[in-house]
Each structure stands twice: as structure tokens, then as C-alpha cells.
PDB file of C-alpha atoms and ligand atoms in Angstrom:
ATOM      1  CA  MET A  18     -93.932 112.064  76.601  1.00 64.00           C
ATOM      2  CA  ASN A  19     -93.924 110.470  79.713  1.00 80.00           C
ATOM      3  CA  ILE A  20     -92.012 112.878  82.709  1.00 89.00           C
ATOM      4  CA  TYR A  21     -92.126 110.412  85.489  1.00 96.00           C
ATOM      5  CA  SER A  22     -90.553 107.616  85.777  1.00 97.00           C
ATOM      6  CA  HIS A  23     -90.570 106.136  89.100  1.00 98.00           C
ATOM      7  CA  ILE A  24     -93.833 107.615  90.939  1.00 98.00           C
ATOM      8  CA  LEU A  25     -94.263 107.108  94.876  1.00 98.00           C
ATOM      9  CA  VAL A  26     -97.369 107.417  96.300  1.00 98.00           C
ATOM     10  CA  ALA A  27     -97.612 107.001 100.397  1.00 98.00           C
ATOM     11  CA  THR A  28    -100.604 105.760 101.931  1.00 98.00           C
ATOM     12  CA  ASP A  29    -101.180 105.647 105.895  1.00 96.00           C
ATOM     13  CA  GLY A  30    -104.177 102.765 104.944  1.00 96.00           C
ATOM     14  CA  SER A  31    -106.808 105.454 105.491  1.00 95.00           C
ATOM     15  CA  LYS A  32    -110.023 106.441 103.449  1.00 94.00           C
ATOM     16  CA  TYR A  33    -107.667 109.860 102.580  1.00 95.00           C
ATOM     17  CA  SER A  34    -105.226 107.894 101.165  1.00 95.00           C
ATOM     18  CA  GLU A  35    -107.436 105.593  98.711  1.00 95.00           C
ATOM     19  CA  PRO A  36    -107.872 107.803  95.983  1.00 95.00           C
ATOM     20  CA  ALA A  37    -104.291 108.747  96.127  1.00 97.00           C
ATOM     21  CA  VAL A  38    -103.304 105.485  95.074  1.00 96.00           C
ATOM     22  CA  CYS A  39    -106.086 105.058  92.492  1.00 95.00           C
ATOM     23  CA  TYR A  40    -104.543 108.605  91.360  1.00 96.00           C
ATOM     24  CA  ALA A  41    -100.770 107.030  91.176  1.00 97.00           C
ATOM     25  CA  MET A  42    -101.996 103.558  89.630  1.00 96.00           C
ATOM     26  CA  ARG A  43    -103.361 105.315  86.840  1.00 94.00           C
ATOM     27  CA  LEU A  44    -100.634 108.062  86.331  1.00 95.00           C
ATOM     28  CA  ALA A  45     -97.432 105.540  86.232  1.00 96.00           C
ATOM     29  CA  LYS A  46    -100.060 103.194  83.936  1.00 94.00           C
ATOM     30  CA  GLU A  47    -100.651 105.828  81.502  1.00 93.00           C
ATOM     31  CA  SER A  48     -97.417 107.499  81.963  1.00 94.00           C
ATOM     32  CA  ASN A  49     -95.669 103.656  81.923  1.00 94.00           C
ATOM     33  CA  ALA A  50     -93.813 104.821  85.199  1.00 96.00           C
ATOM     34  CA  LYS A  51     -92.346 102.549  88.072  1.00 97.00           C
ATOM     35  CA  LEU A  52     -94.625 102.968  90.740  1.00 98.00           C
ATOM     36  CA  THR A  53     -93.870 102.286  94.666  1.00 98.00           C
ATOM     37  CA  ILE A  54     -96.304 102.189  97.456  1.00 98.00           C
ATOM     38  CA  LEU A  55     -94.927 103.285 101.012  1.00 98.00           C
ATOM     39  CA  HIS A  56     -96.453 102.412 104.660  1.00 97.00           C
ATOM     40  CA  VAL A  57     -94.729 104.274 107.043  1.00 96.00           C
ATOM     41  CA  ALA A  58     -95.139 102.185 110.711  1.00 91.00           C
ATOM     42  CA  ASN A  59     -95.440 105.262 112.398  1.00 83.00           C
ATOM     43  CA  VAL A  60     -94.010 103.443 115.659  1.00 74.00           C
ATOM     44  CA  HIS A  61     -92.266 105.638 118.113  1.00 66.00           C
ATOM     45  CA  GLY A  62     -93.052 107.351 121.337  1.00 59.00           C
ATOM     46  CA  TYR A  63     -93.652 104.361 122.811  1.00 58.00           C
ATOM     47  CA  VAL A  64     -92.571 103.526 126.780  1.00 58.00           C
ATOM     48  CA  GLU A  65     -90.085 100.740 126.233  1.00 58.00           C
ATOM     49  CA  VAL A  66     -92.163  97.997 127.306  1.00 60.00           C
ATOM     50  CA  LEU A  67     -95.213  98.690 125.507  1.00 69.00           C
ATOM     51  CA  TRP A  68     -92.593  99.282 122.184  1.00 71.00           C
ATOM     52  CA  HIS A  69     -92.243  95.727 121.395  1.00 75.00           C
ATOM     53  CA  ASP A  70     -96.147  94.927 120.991  1.00 78.00           C
ATOM     54  CA  MET A  71     -97.197  98.128 119.402  1.00 78.00           C
ATOM     55  CA  LYS A  72     -93.810  97.412 116.963  1.00 78.00           C
ATOM     56  CA  LYS A  73     -95.812  94.330 116.016  1.00 83.00           C
ATOM     57  CA  LYS A  74     -98.836  95.407 115.944  1.00 84.00           C
ATOM     58  CA  TYR A  75     -98.213  98.586 113.409  1.00 85.00           C
ATOM     59  CA  LYS A  76     -96.165  96.559 111.168  1.00 85.00           C
ATOM     60  CA  ASN A  77     -98.877  94.192 111.232  1.00 90.00           C
ATOM     61  CA  GLU A  78    -100.925  96.583 110.093  1.00 92.00           C
ATOM     62  CA  GLY A  79     -98.880  98.616 107.074  1.00 94.00           C
ATOM     63  CA  GLU A  80     -98.961  94.708 105.289  1.00 95.00           C
ATOM     64  CA  ARG A  81    -101.940  94.224 105.800  1.00 95.00           C
ATOM     65  CA  VAL A  82    -102.155  97.360 103.798  1.00 96.00           C
ATOM     66  CA  LEU A  83    -100.024  97.170 100.834  1.00 97.00           C
ATOM     67  CA  GLU A  84    -101.325  94.282 100.590  1.00 97.00           C
ATOM     68  CA  GLU A  85    -104.568  95.318 100.000  1.00 96.00           C
ATOM     69  CA  ILE A  86    -103.580  97.588  97.964  1.00 96.00           C
ATOM     70  CA  ARG A  87    -101.450  94.925  95.804  1.00 96.00           C
ATOM     71  CA  GLU A  88    -105.044  93.007  94.999  1.00 95.00           C
ATOM     72  CA  HIS A  89    -106.078  96.391  93.932  1.00 93.00           C
ATOM     73  CA  CYS A  90    -102.768  96.858  91.531  1.00 95.00           C
ATOM     74  CA  GLU A  91    -103.169  93.152  90.059  1.00 94.00           C
ATOM     75  CA  ASN A  92    -106.570  94.079  89.446  1.00 94.00           C
ATOM     76  CA  SER A  93    -106.229  97.039  87.487  1.00 92.00           C
ATOM     77  CA  ASP A  94    -102.910  95.864  85.942  1.00 92.00           C
ATOM     78  CA  VAL A  95    -100.908  98.279  87.393  1.00 94.00           C
ATOM     79  CA  LYS A  96     -97.613  96.593  88.155  1.00 93.00           C
ATOM     80  CA  ALA A  97     -96.274  98.003  91.666  1.00 97.00           C
ATOM     81  CA  GLU A  98     -93.939  97.473  94.751  1.00 97.00           C
ATOM     82  CA  THR A  99     -94.572  98.254  98.187  1.00 97.00           C
ATOM     83  CA  LEU A 100     -92.377  99.317 100.686  1.00 97.00           C
ATOM     84  CA  LEU A 101     -93.012  99.254 103.912  1.00 96.00           C
ATOM     85  CA  GLU A 102     -91.037 101.201 106.467  1.00 95.00           C
ATOM     86  CA  GLU A 103     -90.853 102.744 110.132  1.00 90.00           C
ATOM     87  CA  GLY A 104     -90.333 106.121 111.295  1.00 90.00           C
ATOM     88  CA  VAL A 105     -91.488 109.360 111.228  1.00 93.00           C
ATOM     89  CA  PRO A 106     -93.533 109.139 108.179  1.00 96.00           C
ATOM     90  CA  TYR A 107     -92.708 113.062 106.820  1.00 98.00           C
ATOM     91  CA  LEU A 108     -89.361 112.142 106.791  1.00 97.00           C
ATOM     92  CA  LYS A 109     -89.261 108.215 105.850  1.00 98.00           C
ATOM     93  CA  ILE A 110     -91.450 110.057 102.703  1.00 98.00           C
ATOM     94  CA  VAL A 111     -88.891 112.293 101.706  1.00 98.00           C
ATOM     95  CA  GLU A 112     -85.968 109.622 102.154  1.00 98.00           C
ATOM     96  CA  ALA A 113     -87.613 107.055 100.448  1.00 98.00           C
ATOM     97  CA  ALA A 114     -88.088 109.000  97.286  1.00 98.00           C
ATOM     98  CA  LYS A 115     -85.139 109.742  97.337  1.00 98.00           C
ATOM     99  CA  LYS A 116     -83.862 106.572  97.648  1.00 98.00           C
ATOM    100  CA  LEU A 117     -85.090 105.355  94.874  1.00 98.00           C
ATOM    101  CA  HIS A 118     -85.198 108.324  92.448  1.00 98.00           C
ATOM    102  CA  CYS A 119     -88.717 109.140  92.404  1.00 98.00           C
ATOM    103  CA  ASP A 120     -89.366 112.099  90.755  1.00 97.00           C
ATOM    104  CA  LEU A 121     -93.278 112.676  91.803  1.00 98.00           C
ATOM    105  CA  ILE A 122     -94.706 111.781  95.240  1.00 98.00           C
ATOM    106  CA  VAL A 123     -98.035 111.133  95.407  1.00 98.00           C
ATOM    107  CA  MET A 124    -100.357 111.865  98.976  1.00 98.00           C
ATOM    108  CA  GLY A 125    -103.677 112.293 100.276  1.00 97.00           C
ATOM    109  CA  SER A 126    -104.014 116.136 101.245  1.00 96.00           C
ATOM    110  CA  HIS A 127    -105.817 114.319 105.237  1.00 96.00           C
ATOM    111  CA  GLY A 128    -105.197 110.799 106.843  1.00 95.00           C
ATOM    112  CA  HIS A 129    -106.413 109.035 109.952  1.00 93.00           C
ATOM    113  CA  SER A 130    -106.824 111.940 111.332  1.00 91.00           C
ATOM    114  CA  GLY A 131    -109.716 113.013 108.512  1.00 88.00           C
ATOM    115  CA  LEU A 132    -110.489 116.625 107.805  1.00 81.00           C
ATOM    116  CA  GLU A 133    -110.599 118.222 111.884  1.00 74.00           C
ATOM    117  CA  LYS A 134    -106.853 119.378 110.042  1.00 68.00           C
ATOM    118  CA  ILE A 135    -108.875 121.572 108.370  1.00 80.00           C
ATOM    119  CA  LEU A 136    -106.416 122.609 105.118  1.00 89.00           C
ATOM    120  CA  LEU A 137    -103.910 119.693 105.308  1.00 94.00           C
ATOM    121  CA  GLY A 138    -102.519 117.110 107.358  1.00 95.00           C
ATOM    122  CA  SER A 139     -99.226 117.609 108.877  1.00 95.00           C
ATOM    123  CA  VAL A 140     -97.437 114.642 107.084  1.00 97.00           C
ATOM    124  CA  ALA A 141     -98.393 115.961 103.753  1.00 97.00           C
ATOM    125  CA  GLU A 142     -97.398 119.922 104.504  1.00 97.00           C
ATOM    126  CA  ARG A 143     -94.352 118.994 105.598  1.00 97.00           C
ATOM    127  CA  VAL A 144     -93.490 116.222 103.201  1.00 98.00           C
ATOM    128  CA  ILE A 145     -93.834 119.342 100.566  1.00 98.00           C
ATOM    129  CA  GLY A 146     -92.136 121.915 102.726  1.00 98.00           C
ATOM    130  CA  ILE A 147     -88.626 119.795 102.191  1.00 98.00           C
ATOM    131  CA  SER A 148     -89.922 117.176  99.383  1.00 98.00           C
ATOM    132  CA  PRO A 149     -87.104 117.641  96.806  1.00 97.00           C
ATOM    133  CA  VAL A 150     -89.236 116.850  93.664  1.00 98.00           C
ATOM    134  CA  PRO A 151     -92.916 117.999  92.889  1.00 98.00           C
ATOM    135  CA  VAL A 152     -95.665 116.963  95.548  1.00 98.00           C
ATOM    136  CA  VAL A 153     -99.523 116.434  93.898  1.00 98.00           C
ATOM    137  CA  ILE A 154    -101.949 116.248  96.864  1.00 97.00           C
ATOM    138  CA  VAL A 155    -105.358 114.098  95.730  1.00 96.00           C
ATOM    139  CA  PRO A 156    -108.463 115.279  97.861  1.00 93.00           C
ATOM    140  CA  PRO A 157    -110.611 113.036  99.970  1.00 90.00           C
ATOM    141  CA  ASP A 158    -113.020 113.464  96.497  1.00 85.00           C
ATOM    142  CA  VAL A 159    -111.811 112.138  93.108  1.00 83.00           C
ATOM    143  CA  GLY A 160    -113.075 109.044  92.598  1.00 66.00           C
ATOM    144  CA  LYS A 161    -111.830 105.754  92.469  1.00 59.00           C
ATOM    145  CA  HIS A 162    -113.355 105.936  88.478  1.00 65.00           C
ATOM    146  CA  LEU A 163    -110.050 106.541  87.725  1.00 67.00           C
ATOM    147  CA  LEU A 164    -109.594 103.227  87.180  1.00 61.00           C
ATOM    148  CA  GLU A 165    -111.217  99.943  86.032  1.00 56.00           C
ATOM    149  CA  SER A 166    -111.006  96.476  87.823  1.00 48.00           C
ATOM    150  CA  LYS A 167    -111.340  93.480  85.559  1.00 50.00           C
ATOM    151  CA  GLU A 168    -113.563  92.681  87.965  1.00 46.00           C
ATOM    152  CA  LYS A 169    -115.997  94.198  86.767  1.00 42.00           C
TER     153      LYS A 169
HETATM  154  N1  ATP B  22     -97.646 106.919 107.900  1.00 64.10           N
HETATM  155  C1  ATP B  22     -97.604 106.868 106.983  1.00 64.10           C
HETATM  156  N2  ATP B  22     -97.223 105.961 105.889  1.00 64.10           N
HETATM  157  C2  ATP B  22     -97.284 106.897 104.425  1.00 64.10           C
HETATM  158  N3  ATP B  22     -98.184 107.730 103.867  1.00 64.10           N
HETATM  159  C3  ATP B  22     -98.632 108.741 105.209  1.00 64.10           C
HETATM  160  C4  ATP B  22     -98.598 108.550 106.202  1.00 64.10           C
HETATM  161  N4  ATP B  22     -98.970 109.379 107.615  1.00 64.10           N
HETATM  162  C5  ATP B  22     -99.788 110.318 106.568  1.00 64.10           C
HETATM  163  N5  ATP B  22     -99.275 109.586 104.894  1.00 64.10           N
HETATM  164  C6  ATP B  22     -99.990 110.407 103.302  1.00 64.10           C
HETATM  165  O1  ATP B  22    -100.457 111.840 104.582  1.00 64.10           O
HETATM  166  C7  ATP B  22    -101.503 112.077 103.658  1.00 64.10           C
HETATM  167  C8  ATP B  22    -101.979 112.773 104.915  1.00 64.10           C
HETATM  168  O2  ATP B  22    -102.208 112.166 106.333  1.00 64.10           O
HETATM  169  P1  ATP B  22    -101.732 113.426 106.762  1.00 64.10           P
HETATM  170  O3  ATP B  22    -101.124 112.327 108.072  1.00 64.10           O
HETATM  171  O4  ATP B  22    -100.839 114.733 106.500  1.00 64.10           O
HETATM  172  O5  ATP B  22    -103.177 113.644 107.819  1.00 64.10           O
HETATM  173  P2  ATP B  22    -104.386 113.283 108.980  1.00 64.10           P
HETATM  174  O6  ATP B  22    -104.226 112.333 109.208  1.00 64.10           O
HETATM  175  O7  ATP B  22    -105.606 113.772 108.592  1.00 64.10           O
HETATM  176  O8  ATP B  22    -103.084 114.987 110.066  1.00 64.10           O
HETATM  177  P3  ATP B  22    -102.276 114.779 110.937  1.00 64.10           P
HETATM  178  O9  ATP B  22    -101.868 113.351 110.669  1.00 64.10           O
HETATM  179  O10 ATP B  22    -101.474 115.782 111.027  1.00 64.10           O
HETATM  180  O11 ATP B  22    -102.961 114.457 112.485  1.00 64.10           O
HETATM  181  C9  ATP B  22    -101.841 110.579 103.773  1.00 64.10           C
HETATM  182  O12 ATP B  22    -103.144 110.689 103.117  1.00 64.10           O
HETATM  183  C10 ATP B  22    -101.204 109.422 103.634  1.00 64.10           C
HETATM  184  O13 ATP B  22    -100.910 109.995 101.776  1.00 64.10           O
HETATM  185 MG1   MG B  23    -101.646 111.549 109.940  1.00 64.10          MG
END
């Protein structure tokens, strides 16, 4: 029985979200579920003069992150959509899950700040706190062996 029909995986492009992306790809493939890969460009908090440049920089960076994952999906025969949003990451992640009627959110335990947040990063923590659907948190050492690439 496939209990998931649409999985949302959130990535900040850090090495800590890679296992989450691999896990979600594998889960989507096995469950025959749709997969959406979301990156939120965190463009808030910059003073007006810097805002335009920073926004461009973050959006370009986000496009690059998503493009790389798109390629990874193609090489692994996984069908996926990518989505680039801007705003406050945890709010946008939950908003996207609701809007797309996702039944699962997959995330890394940590992100760009790394393991200095010993237990859990704040984006992960906040999504768990307000998500209307189950959230799977994938720890850093869950390997990429979950997926076999066509390139091998
Ligand atoms: N901007 C983002 N867009 C999409 N997903 C994100 C974003 N930021 C974080 N995430 C998701 O949340 C997971 C945990 O990252 P989080 O940001 O909570 O940890 P951190 O960067 O180590 O700590 P903090 O951000 O609290 O300093 C990431 O692996 C990713 O799945
Ligand atoms: Mg972070």
C-alpha cells in the first residue's frame, strides 16, 4: 500500500540536506509518489540598498541548487518537480506542503549552520512544530547508497 502520494523535500543546498533529498527520492520512487523539491531563498532582513543584489544572489544560488538536484533525479530515474520560493523558510515549507497537498515533508536535521545546533536546526524544529502532516527528519550520516545512479 502506498501511503504517500506527494512528498515535499526541503533543501537549503547544504551537505546536511543531501541525505534528506536522497531519502525522499528513494521514498517517492518506492511509493510511486510525486516529489517536489523546495528551496527557500531567505532574502529577508537586508537593508533596502542591498536588497536587490542580495535577492538576485540568493535566487541564483537557489536555482543552482535545484538544477543540481534535478540532474541527480534524472540520473536516478526519479521524476520530480522543483520549486523556488522566497521568504521565511519554515513558513514557506509548510505553506508549500499545504498548497500542493503534500502528505509528507522530508528535511535534514541540520543545515548551513551545521552541527553547532546540537540537537536540531531551527528550521527543522519550527516545521515540526506547525506542520499539519508528518515530518521525516533525516540525520547527516544516512548515506547516498539509498539511490543507484545510472552513471555507475
Ligand atoms: N532555506 C531553506 N530552504 C529549504 N529548506 C531548508 C532551508 N533551510 C533549512 N531547510 C531544511 O531544514 C533542514 C535543517 O536546517 P536548519 O536550517 O534547521 O539547520 P541549521 O542551518 O543547522 O540551523 P539554523 O538555521 O537554525 O542556524 C535542512 O537540512 C533543510 O532540509
Ligand atoms: Mg539553517
